[in-house]
CSV table of C-alpha atoms and ligand atoms in Angstrom, one decimal:
chain,number,residue,atom,x,y,z
A,1,MET,CA,49.7,-72.8,20.3
A,2,THR,CA,49.3,-69.1,19.5
A,3,SER,CA,47.0,-67.3,21.9
A,4,VAL,CA,43.6,-66.4,20.5
A,5,ALA,CA,41.4,-63.6,21.7
A,6,ILE,CA,38.1,-64.9,22.9
A,7,LYS,CA,36.2,-61.9,21.7
A,8,GLY,CA,37.5,-59.0,19.8
A,9,TRP,CA,36.0,-55.6,19.3
A,10,CYS,CA,37.9,-55.3,16.0
A,11,PRO,CA,39.3,-58.6,14.8
A,12,SER,CA,42.7,-58.8,13.2
A,13,ALA,CA,45.1,-61.5,12.0
A,14,HIS,CA,46.9,-61.4,15.4
A,15,ARG,CA,43.7,-61.3,17.3
A,16,PRO,CA,40.9,-63.3,15.6
A,17,MET,CA,37.4,-63.1,16.8
A,18,HIS,CA,35.1,-65.9,17.7
A,19,SER,CA,31.9,-66.1,15.6
A,20,GLY,CA,29.2,-68.7,15.0
A,21,ASP,CA,31.3,-70.4,12.3
A,22,GLY,CA,34.6,-70.4,14.1
A,23,LEU,CA,37.4,-67.8,14.3
A,24,VAL,CA,37.4,-64.8,12.0
A,25,ALA,CA,40.8,-63.4,11.0
A,26,ARG,CA,41.0,-59.9,9.4
A,27,ILE,CA,43.8,-59.1,6.9
A,28,ARG,CA,44.7,-55.6,6.0
A,29,PRO,CA,46.2,-55.4,2.5
A,30,ARG,CA,49.0,-52.9,2.3
A,31,GLY,CA,48.1,-49.9,0.3
A,32,GLY,CA,44.7,-51.5,-0.1
A,33,ARG,CA,46.2,-53.8,-2.7
A,34,LEU,CA,46.9,-57.5,-3.0
A,35,SER,CA,49.3,-58.9,-5.6
A,36,SER,CA,48.0,-61.9,-7.4
A,37,ALA,CA,50.3,-64.2,-5.3
A,38,GLN,CA,49.0,-62.7,-2.1
A,39,ALA,CA,45.4,-63.1,-3.1
A,40,VAL,CA,46.0,-66.7,-4.1
A,41,ALA,CA,47.7,-67.3,-0.8
A,42,ILE,CA,44.6,-66.0,1.1
A,43,ALA,CA,42.4,-68.2,-1.0
A,44,ASP,CA,44.6,-71.2,-0.1
A,45,LEU,CA,44.4,-70.3,3.6
A,46,ALA,CA,40.7,-70.1,3.4
A,47,GLU,CA,40.5,-73.5,1.9
A,48,ARG,CA,43.1,-75.2,4.1
A,49,TYR,CA,42.1,-73.7,7.5
A,50,GLY,CA,38.8,-71.9,7.1
A,51,ASN,CA,35.3,-72.6,5.6
A,52,ARG,CA,36.2,-71.1,2.2
A,53,LEU,CA,34.2,-67.9,2.9
A,54,ILE,CA,36.0,-64.6,2.8
A,55,ASP,CA,34.4,-61.2,3.7
A,56,LEU,CA,35.3,-57.9,2.2
A,57,THR,CA,34.6,-55.5,5.0
A,58,GLY,CA,33.4,-51.9,5.0
A,59,ARG,CA,37.0,-50.9,5.8
A,60,ALA,CA,38.3,-52.6,2.7
A,61,ASN,CA,39.9,-55.5,4.6
A,62,LEU,CA,39.5,-59.2,4.0
A,63,GLN,CA,38.3,-61.7,6.6
A,64,ILE,CA,38.9,-65.4,6.5
A,65,ARG,CA,36.1,-67.2,8.3
A,66,GLY,CA,35.6,-70.6,10.0
A,67,LEU,CA,39.1,-71.0,11.4
A,68,CYS,CA,39.9,-73.3,14.3
A,69,ALA,CA,42.3,-72.2,17.1
A,70,GLU,CA,45.0,-74.7,15.9
A,71,ALA,CA,45.0,-73.0,12.5
A,72,HIS,CA,46.1,-69.6,13.9
A,73,ALA,CA,49.9,-70.2,14.1
A,74,PRO,CA,50.2,-71.6,10.6
A,75,LEU,CA,47.9,-68.9,9.3
A,76,LEU,CA,50.1,-66.2,10.8
A,77,ALA,CA,53.3,-67.9,9.4
A,78,THR,CA,51.8,-67.8,5.9
A,79,LEU,CA,50.6,-64.2,6.2
A,80,ALA,CA,54.0,-63.2,7.4
A,81,GLN,CA,55.6,-65.0,4.4
A,82,PHE,CA,53.5,-63.0,2.1
A,83,GLY,CA,54.0,-59.6,3.8
A,84,LEU,CA,50.4,-59.4,5.0
A,85,ILE,CA,50.8,-58.8,8.7
A,86,ASP,CA,52.6,-56.4,11.0
A,87,ALA,CA,55.1,-57.2,13.8
A,88,ASP,CA,52.5,-57.2,16.5
A,89,ALA,CA,48.8,-56.7,17.1
A,90,GLU,CA,49.1,-53.1,18.3
A,91,ILE,CA,50.9,-51.9,15.2
A,92,GLU,CA,48.5,-53.9,13.0
A,93,SER,CA,45.5,-52.4,14.8
A,94,GLN,CA,46.5,-48.8,13.9
A,95,ARG,CA,47.3,-49.6,10.3
A,96,ASN,CA,43.7,-48.6,9.5
A,97,MET,CA,43.6,-47.1,6.1
A,98,LEU,CA,41.4,-46.6,3.1
A,99,VAL,CA,43.0,-46.0,-0.2
A,100,THR,CA,41.2,-44.9,-3.4
A,101,PRO,CA,41.4,-47.8,-5.8
A,102,PHE,CA,41.5,-45.5,-8.8
A,103,TRP,CA,45.1,-44.7,-8.8
A,104,THR,CA,47.5,-44.9,-11.7
A,105,ASP,CA,51.2,-45.7,-11.7
A,106,GLY,CA,53.3,-42.7,-10.7
A,107,ASP,CA,50.5,-40.6,-9.2
A,108,ASP,CA,50.6,-39.6,-5.5
A,109,THR,CA,48.3,-42.3,-4.1
A,110,GLN,CA,50.5,-45.4,-3.6
A,111,TRP,CA,53.5,-43.3,-2.6
A,112,LEU,CA,51.5,-41.6,0.1
A,113,ALA,CA,49.9,-44.9,1.3
A,114,VAL,CA,53.3,-46.5,1.6
A,115,GLN,CA,54.7,-43.5,3.5
A,116,LEU,CA,51.7,-43.5,5.8
A,117,GLU,CA,52.0,-47.2,6.5
A,118,ARG,CA,55.7,-46.9,7.3
A,119,ALA,CA,55.0,-44.0,9.6
A,120,LEU,CA,52.2,-46.0,11.4
A,121,SER,CA,54.5,-49.0,11.9
A,122,VAL,CA,57.2,-47.1,13.8
A,123,GLY,CA,55.4,-47.1,17.1
A,124,CYS,CA,52.0,-47.4,18.6
A,125,LEU,CA,50.3,-44.1,18.9
A,126,GLY,CA,47.5,-45.5,21.0
A,127,LEU,CA,44.7,-44.5,18.6
A,128,PRO,CA,41.2,-45.9,19.1
A,129,ALA,CA,40.6,-49.2,17.3
A,130,LYS,CA,38.1,-47.6,14.8
A,131,PHE,CA,40.3,-44.6,14.1
A,132,GLY,CA,41.5,-44.5,10.5
A,133,PHE,CA,43.1,-42.7,7.7
A,134,ALA,CA,42.0,-42.1,4.1
A,135,VAL,CA,44.3,-41.5,1.1
A,136,ASP,CA,41.8,-40.1,-1.4
A,137,CYS,CA,43.8,-37.9,-3.8
A,138,GLY,CA,42.3,-38.7,-7.2
A,139,ASP,CA,40.8,-35.8,-9.2
A,140,GLU,CA,37.5,-36.6,-7.5
A,141,ARG,CA,37.1,-37.8,-3.9
A,142,VAL,CA,35.6,-41.3,-3.9
A,143,LEU,CA,36.0,-42.1,-0.1
A,144,ALA,CA,34.2,-39.0,1.3
A,145,PRO,CA,31.2,-41.1,2.5
A,146,ASN,CA,33.4,-43.8,4.0
A,147,SER,CA,34.7,-44.1,7.5
A,148,ALA,CA,38.0,-42.2,8.1
A,149,ASP,CA,39.2,-39.7,10.6
A,150,VAL,CA,42.3,-38.1,9.0
A,151,ARG,CA,42.0,-37.6,5.3
A,152,ILE,CA,44.7,-36.8,2.7
A,153,GLU,CA,42.7,-35.5,-0.3
A,154,ARG,CA,42.9,-33.5,-3.5
A,155,SER,CA,41.9,-29.9,-3.1
A,156,ALA,CA,39.6,-28.0,-5.5
A,157,ASP,CA,42.7,-26.2,-6.9
A,158,GLY,CA,44.4,-29.5,-7.7
A,159,GLY,CA,46.9,-29.6,-4.8
A,160,LEU,CA,47.1,-32.0,-1.8
A,161,MET,CA,45.3,-31.2,1.4
A,162,LEU,CA,44.8,-32.6,4.8
A,163,ARG,CA,41.4,-32.6,6.4
A,164,ALA,CA,40.0,-33.7,9.8
A,165,ASP,CA,36.8,-35.6,9.3
A,166,GLY,CA,33.9,-33.4,10.3
A,167,CYS,CA,35.6,-30.2,9.0
A,168,PRO,CA,34.3,-28.9,5.7
A,169,ALA,CA,37.7,-27.4,4.8
A,170,GLY,CA,41.3,-28.4,5.4
A,171,HIS,CA,44.9,-27.4,5.1
A,172,PRO,CA,47.1,-27.4,1.9
A,173,VAL,CA,50.1,-29.7,2.3
A,174,ALA,CA,53.1,-30.4,0.1
A,175,ARG,CA,53.6,-34.0,-1.0
A,176,GLN,CA,56.5,-34.6,1.4
A,177,GLN,CA,54.6,-33.0,4.3
A,178,ALA,CA,51.3,-34.8,3.9
A,179,VAL,CA,52.1,-37.9,6.0
A,180,PRO,CA,53.9,-36.0,8.8
A,181,ALA,CA,51.0,-33.6,8.9
A,182,ALA,CA,48.5,-36.5,9.0
A,183,LEU,CA,50.3,-38.0,12.0
A,184,SER,CA,50.4,-34.6,13.7
A,185,LEU,CA,46.7,-34.3,13.3
A,186,ALA,CA,46.2,-37.8,14.8
A,187,LYS,CA,48.4,-36.9,17.8
A,188,TRP,CA,46.4,-33.7,18.2
A,189,PHE,CA,43.3,-35.7,18.4
A,190,LEU,CA,44.7,-37.8,21.2
A,191,ALA,CA,46.3,-34.9,23.1
A,192,SER,CA,43.1,-32.8,22.9
A,193,GLY,CA,41.0,-35.5,24.5
A,194,GLY,CA,39.4,-37.1,21.4
A,195,ALA,CA,39.8,-40.6,22.7
A,196,SER,CA,38.5,-42.2,25.9
A,197,GLY,CA,38.5,-45.9,26.9
A,198,GLY,CA,39.8,-47.0,23.5
A,199,ARG,CA,37.0,-45.2,21.6
A,200,GLY,CA,36.6,-41.9,19.9
A,201,ARG,CA,36.2,-40.5,16.4
A,202,MET,CA,37.4,-37.3,14.8
A,203,ALA,CA,34.0,-36.1,13.5
A,204,ALA,CA,32.5,-36.4,17.0
A,205,HIS,CA,35.4,-34.6,18.5
A,206,ILE,CA,35.1,-31.8,16.0
A,207,GLY,CA,31.3,-31.8,16.6
A,208,ASN,CA,32.0,-31.2,20.3
A,209,GLY,CA,33.8,-28.0,19.5
A,210,ALA,CA,37.5,-29.2,19.3
A,211,ARG,CA,39.5,-27.3,16.7
A,212,PRO,CA,42.8,-28.6,15.3
A,213,PRO,CA,45.2,-25.6,15.0
A,214,HIS,CA,45.9,-24.4,11.5
A,215,MET,CA,43.8,-27.2,10.0
A,216,LEU,CA,40.5,-25.7,9.3
A,217,VAL,CA,41.3,-23.2,6.6
A,218,GLY,CA,43.2,-22.7,3.4
A,219,ALA,CA,41.9,-25.5,1.2
A,220,SER,CA,38.5,-26.8,0.0
A,221,PRO,CA,38.3,-30.4,-1.0
A,222,ALA,CA,37.7,-31.4,-4.6
A,223,SER,CA,34.2,-32.5,-5.5
A,224,ALA,CA,32.9,-35.9,-4.3
A,225,ALA,CA,32.3,-38.5,-6.9
A,226,THR,CA,29.0,-40.2,-7.4
A,227,PRO,CA,29.0,-43.7,-5.7
A,228,PRO,CA,31.0,-46.1,-7.8
A,229,ARG,CA,29.2,-49.0,-9.5
A,230,PRO,CA,30.5,-52.2,-11.1
A,231,GLY,CA,31.9,-51.7,-14.5
A,232,LEU,CA,35.1,-51.1,-16.6
A,233,CYS,CA,37.4,-48.2,-16.5
A,234,SER,CA,40.8,-47.5,-18.1
A,235,GLU,CA,42.8,-49.4,-15.4
A,236,GLY,CA,40.6,-52.4,-15.0
A,237,ALA,CA,37.2,-53.7,-13.7
A,238,LEU,CA,35.3,-52.8,-10.6
A,239,VAL,CA,33.7,-56.0,-9.6
A,240,GLY,CA,30.8,-56.3,-7.2
A,241,LEU,CA,30.4,-59.0,-4.5
A,242,ALA,CA,27.1,-60.1,-3.3
A,243,PHE,CA,26.9,-59.0,0.4
A,244,GLY,CA,30.6,-58.3,0.4
A,245,GLN,CA,31.4,-62.0,0.6
A,246,LEU,CA,33.2,-64.3,-1.8
A,247,LEU,CA,34.3,-67.9,-2.0
A,248,SER,CA,38.0,-68.8,-2.0
A,249,THR,CA,37.5,-70.0,-5.6
A,250,THR,CA,36.1,-66.6,-6.6
A,251,LEU,CA,39.1,-64.8,-5.1
A,252,ARG,CA,41.5,-67.2,-6.9
A,253,PHE,CA,39.5,-66.7,-10.2
A,254,LEU,CA,40.1,-63.0,-9.9
A,255,ALA,CA,43.7,-63.2,-8.8
A,256,GLU,CA,44.6,-65.5,-11.7
A,257,ARG,CA,43.2,-63.0,-14.3
A,258,ALA,CA,44.1,-59.6,-12.8
A,259,ALA,CA,47.5,-58.0,-12.4
A,260,GLY,CA,46.6,-57.2,-8.8
A,261,LEU,CA,43.4,-56.7,-6.7
A,262,ARG,CA,42.6,-53.4,-5.0
A,263,MET,CA,40.2,-53.5,-2.1
A,264,THR,CA,37.4,-51.0,-1.7
A,265,PRO,CA,34.9,-50.2,1.1
A,266,TRP,CA,32.0,-50.6,-1.3
A,267,ARG,CA,31.6,-54.4,-1.5
A,268,MET,CA,33.6,-54.3,-4.7
A,269,ILE,CA,37.1,-55.3,-5.7
A,270,PHE,CA,39.0,-53.5,-8.4
A,271,ALA,CA,40.7,-56.0,-10.7
A,272,GLU,CA,43.7,-54.4,-12.4
A,273,GLY,CA,44.1,-54.7,-16.1
A,274,LEU,CA,40.9,-56.5,-17.0
A,275,SER,CA,39.2,-55.3,-20.2
A,276,GLU,CA,36.0,-57.4,-19.8
A,277,MET,CA,33.8,-57.8,-16.8
A,278,PRO,CA,34.4,-61.2,-15.3
A,279,GLU,CA,31.6,-63.7,-14.8
A,280,HIS,CA,31.8,-66.1,-11.9
A,281,ASP,CA,29.9,-67.3,-8.8
A,282,GLY,CA,29.1,-64.5,-6.4
A,283,ILE,CA,30.4,-61.7,-8.8
A,284,VAL,CA,28.1,-58.8,-9.5
A,285,SER,CA,29.0,-57.5,-12.9
A,286,ASP,CA,25.9,-55.6,-13.8
A,287,ALA,CA,25.6,-52.0,-12.4
A,288,ASP,CA,21.8,-52.5,-12.3
A,289,ASP,CA,21.9,-55.8,-10.4
A,290,PRO,CA,19.2,-55.7,-7.7
A,291,LEU,CA,21.7,-57.2,-5.2
A,292,LEU,CA,23.4,-53.8,-5.2
A,293,ARG,CA,20.2,-52.3,-3.6
A,294,VAL,CA,20.4,-54.5,-0.5
A,295,SER,CA,22.8,-54.9,2.4
A,296,ALA,CA,22.6,-57.7,4.9
A,297,CYS,CA,25.0,-58.7,7.6
A,298,THR,CA,26.5,-62.1,8.3
A,299,GLY,CA,23.4,-63.1,10.3
A,300,ALA,CA,22.6,-66.7,11.1
A,301,PRO,CA,24.2,-69.2,11.4
A,302,SER,CA,27.6,-67.5,11.3
A,303,CYS,CA,27.1,-64.7,13.8
A,304,GLN,CA,26.5,-65.5,17.4
A,305,ALA,CA,24.7,-62.2,18.1
A,306,THR,CA,22.0,-62.6,15.4
A,307,HIS,CA,18.4,-63.3,15.8
A,308,ALA,CA,17.7,-64.4,12.2
A,309,GLU,CA,19.1,-65.4,8.9
A,310,THR,CA,19.5,-62.3,6.8
A,311,ARG,CA,21.0,-62.8,3.3
A,312,THR,CA,18.6,-65.2,1.6
A,313,LEU,CA,15.8,-62.9,2.8
A,314,ALA,CA,17.6,-59.8,1.4
A,315,ALA,CA,18.2,-61.6,-1.9
A,316,ALA,CA,14.5,-62.5,-2.1
A,317,LEU,CA,13.5,-58.9,-1.5
A,318,ALA,CA,16.1,-57.3,-3.7
A,319,PRO,CA,14.1,-57.5,-7.0
A,320,HIS,CA,11.3,-55.6,-5.3
A,321,MET,CA,13.5,-52.6,-4.4
A,322,PRO,CA,13.3,-49.5,-6.7
A,323,ALA,CA,16.6,-48.7,-8.4
A,324,GLN,CA,17.4,-45.7,-6.1
A,325,ALA,CA,16.2,-47.2,-2.8
A,326,HIS,CA,18.2,-49.3,-0.4
A,327,LEU,CA,17.1,-52.1,1.9
A,328,HIS,CA,19.2,-53.1,4.9
A,329,ILE,CA,18.5,-56.3,6.8
A,330,SER,CA,20.4,-56.7,10.1
A,331,GLY,CA,20.5,-59.6,12.4
A,332,CYS,CA,20.6,-57.3,15.4
A,333,THR,CA,20.7,-53.6,16.2
A,334,LYS,CA,24.5,-53.3,15.7
A,335,GLY,CA,24.0,-52.8,12.0
A,336,CYS,CA,27.3,-54.1,10.9
A,337,ALA,CA,26.5,-54.2,7.2
A,338,HIS,CA,25.2,-50.7,6.8
A,339,PRO,CA,25.7,-48.4,9.9
A,340,GLY,CA,23.8,-45.4,8.3
A,341,ALA,CA,20.2,-44.9,7.3
A,342,ALA,CA,18.5,-46.8,4.5
A,343,ALA,CA,15.1,-46.3,2.8
A,344,VAL,CA,14.0,-49.6,4.5
A,345,THR,CA,15.7,-51.3,7.4
A,346,LEU,CA,14.6,-54.6,8.9
A,347,VAL,CA,16.2,-55.5,12.2
A,348,ALA,CA,15.8,-59.0,13.7
A,349,ASN,CA,15.1,-59.4,17.4
A,350,VAL,CA,13.6,-62.1,19.6
A,351,ASP,CA,10.1,-61.2,18.4
A,352,GLY,CA,10.7,-61.1,14.7
A,353,PHE,CA,11.7,-58.2,12.5
A,354,ASP,CA,11.2,-54.5,13.2
A,355,LEU,CA,10.6,-52.3,10.1
A,356,ILE,CA,12.2,-48.8,10.1
A,357,CYS,CA,11.6,-46.4,7.3
A,358,ASP,CA,14.3,-43.9,6.3
A,359,GLY,CA,16.4,-44.7,9.3
A,360,SER,CA,19.1,-46.9,10.8
A,361,THR,CA,18.9,-50.0,13.0
A,362,ARG,CA,18.7,-47.7,16.1
A,363,ASP,CA,15.8,-45.6,15.0
A,364,ALA,CA,12.2,-46.1,16.1
A,365,PRO,CA,10.4,-48.8,14.1
A,366,ALA,CA,7.2,-48.2,12.1
A,367,ARG,CA,6.2,-51.9,12.5
A,368,ARG,CA,7.3,-54.6,15.0
A,369,GLY,CA,7.3,-58.3,15.2
A,370,LEU,CA,7.1,-59.1,11.5
A,371,THR,CA,7.6,-62.7,10.5
A,372,ARG,CA,9.6,-63.8,7.5
A,373,ALA,CA,6.4,-65.1,5.9
A,374,GLN,CA,4.6,-61.8,6.4
A,375,ILE,CA,7.5,-59.9,4.8
A,376,LEU,CA,7.7,-62.3,1.8
A,377,ALA,CA,3.9,-62.5,1.3
A,378,ASP,CA,3.6,-59.0,-0.2
A,379,PRO,CA,6.9,-57.2,0.1
A,380,ARG,CA,6.1,-54.1,-1.9
A,381,ALA,CA,3.1,-53.3,0.1
A,382,LEU,CA,4.6,-54.1,3.5
A,383,LEU,CA,7.9,-52.3,2.9
A,384,GLY,CA,6.1,-49.3,1.4
A,385,ILE,CA,7.9,-49.5,-1.9
A,386,GLY,CA,5.0,-50.1,-4.2
B,1,SF4,S1,24.7,-56.8,12.9
B,1,SF4,FE1,24.5,-58.1,14.6
B,1,SF4,S2,23.8,-60.0,13.8
B,1,SF4,FE2,24.6,-58.8,12.1
B,1,SF4,S3,26.8,-59.5,11.9
B,1,SF4,FE3,26.7,-57.6,13.2
B,1,SF4,S4,26.6,-58.4,15.3
B,1,SF4,FE4,26.0,-60.1,13.9
């Protein structure tokens, strides 16, 4: 039987993580894209070996949930057959990339993503598990708010540039030099002491005064886009997923209708070639759907760390949230579903829910020990959103 990690800080296909509903295996689509055949294979795996639930993570990866240990070896064999895993866990762990889903055939994006993945697969650099890269070189930057440490972006003058996260400006790079320069910046991060004990992020390193040589001047990034919402564009349909989770049947439904599926870090999948918004269980097609105003982590019963069920509560509160406000419900202070601040945050603990206004799960609560019944009795008054 293949060895299975008992607990993982960052699950992968090679090292699944135990959760309340079994093992969780994370799959990193190459270039942020799945072919239809790959997506159907993942749906099949979720049905054969898992509990049919698939997460789309904030790093634009997919997670098959509810696996048993005996399923790990056949799962890996199928993922290898479809080109969805790396040679070993170390290489896989550093193939940590976000790719703008709004690319078109022949532009720089997919070429750069392929080159970067190849470069990262040559050897293990020893980067921290959370350290990642972004390929965000459309006319507008769409990944600026999302987690990445080394960014290949479009500059304001239309060229390519490299930017260390945390630096407002970057360095212009030629197409052929973008990936080697990105790796050099990652190596500088390590050499200059950015990582310790398997942890460390670029923005914090820059914030502590570290300065990558020749990387801070010469190029300003293109403007950042407004946050994407579900809808159609010329290349296909951006499809929302309630709480970033979908059933295997929903993944198969999309795979069978689209030319390919591009993963995003926004709880949305870009379905290539669709000219109508799809309608199916768990799909959020309407840009004004109240479910887009709430985030909720896995919670009970599927997470072992949680103190409460989260998603049915979030769904019940969603219609009460104003269009521009965001509600985050977290089963514990880790805040997996929404690490940043939200207009309203509810954090479960042994005494009930803490209520935090304009903050994150780690900020001081305005109210403590709220019960579910109290929250649901008059949500607008209690949450201060009346
Ligand atoms: S925030 Fe806590 S309860 Fe929610 S999924 Fe993460 S670890 Fe589990």
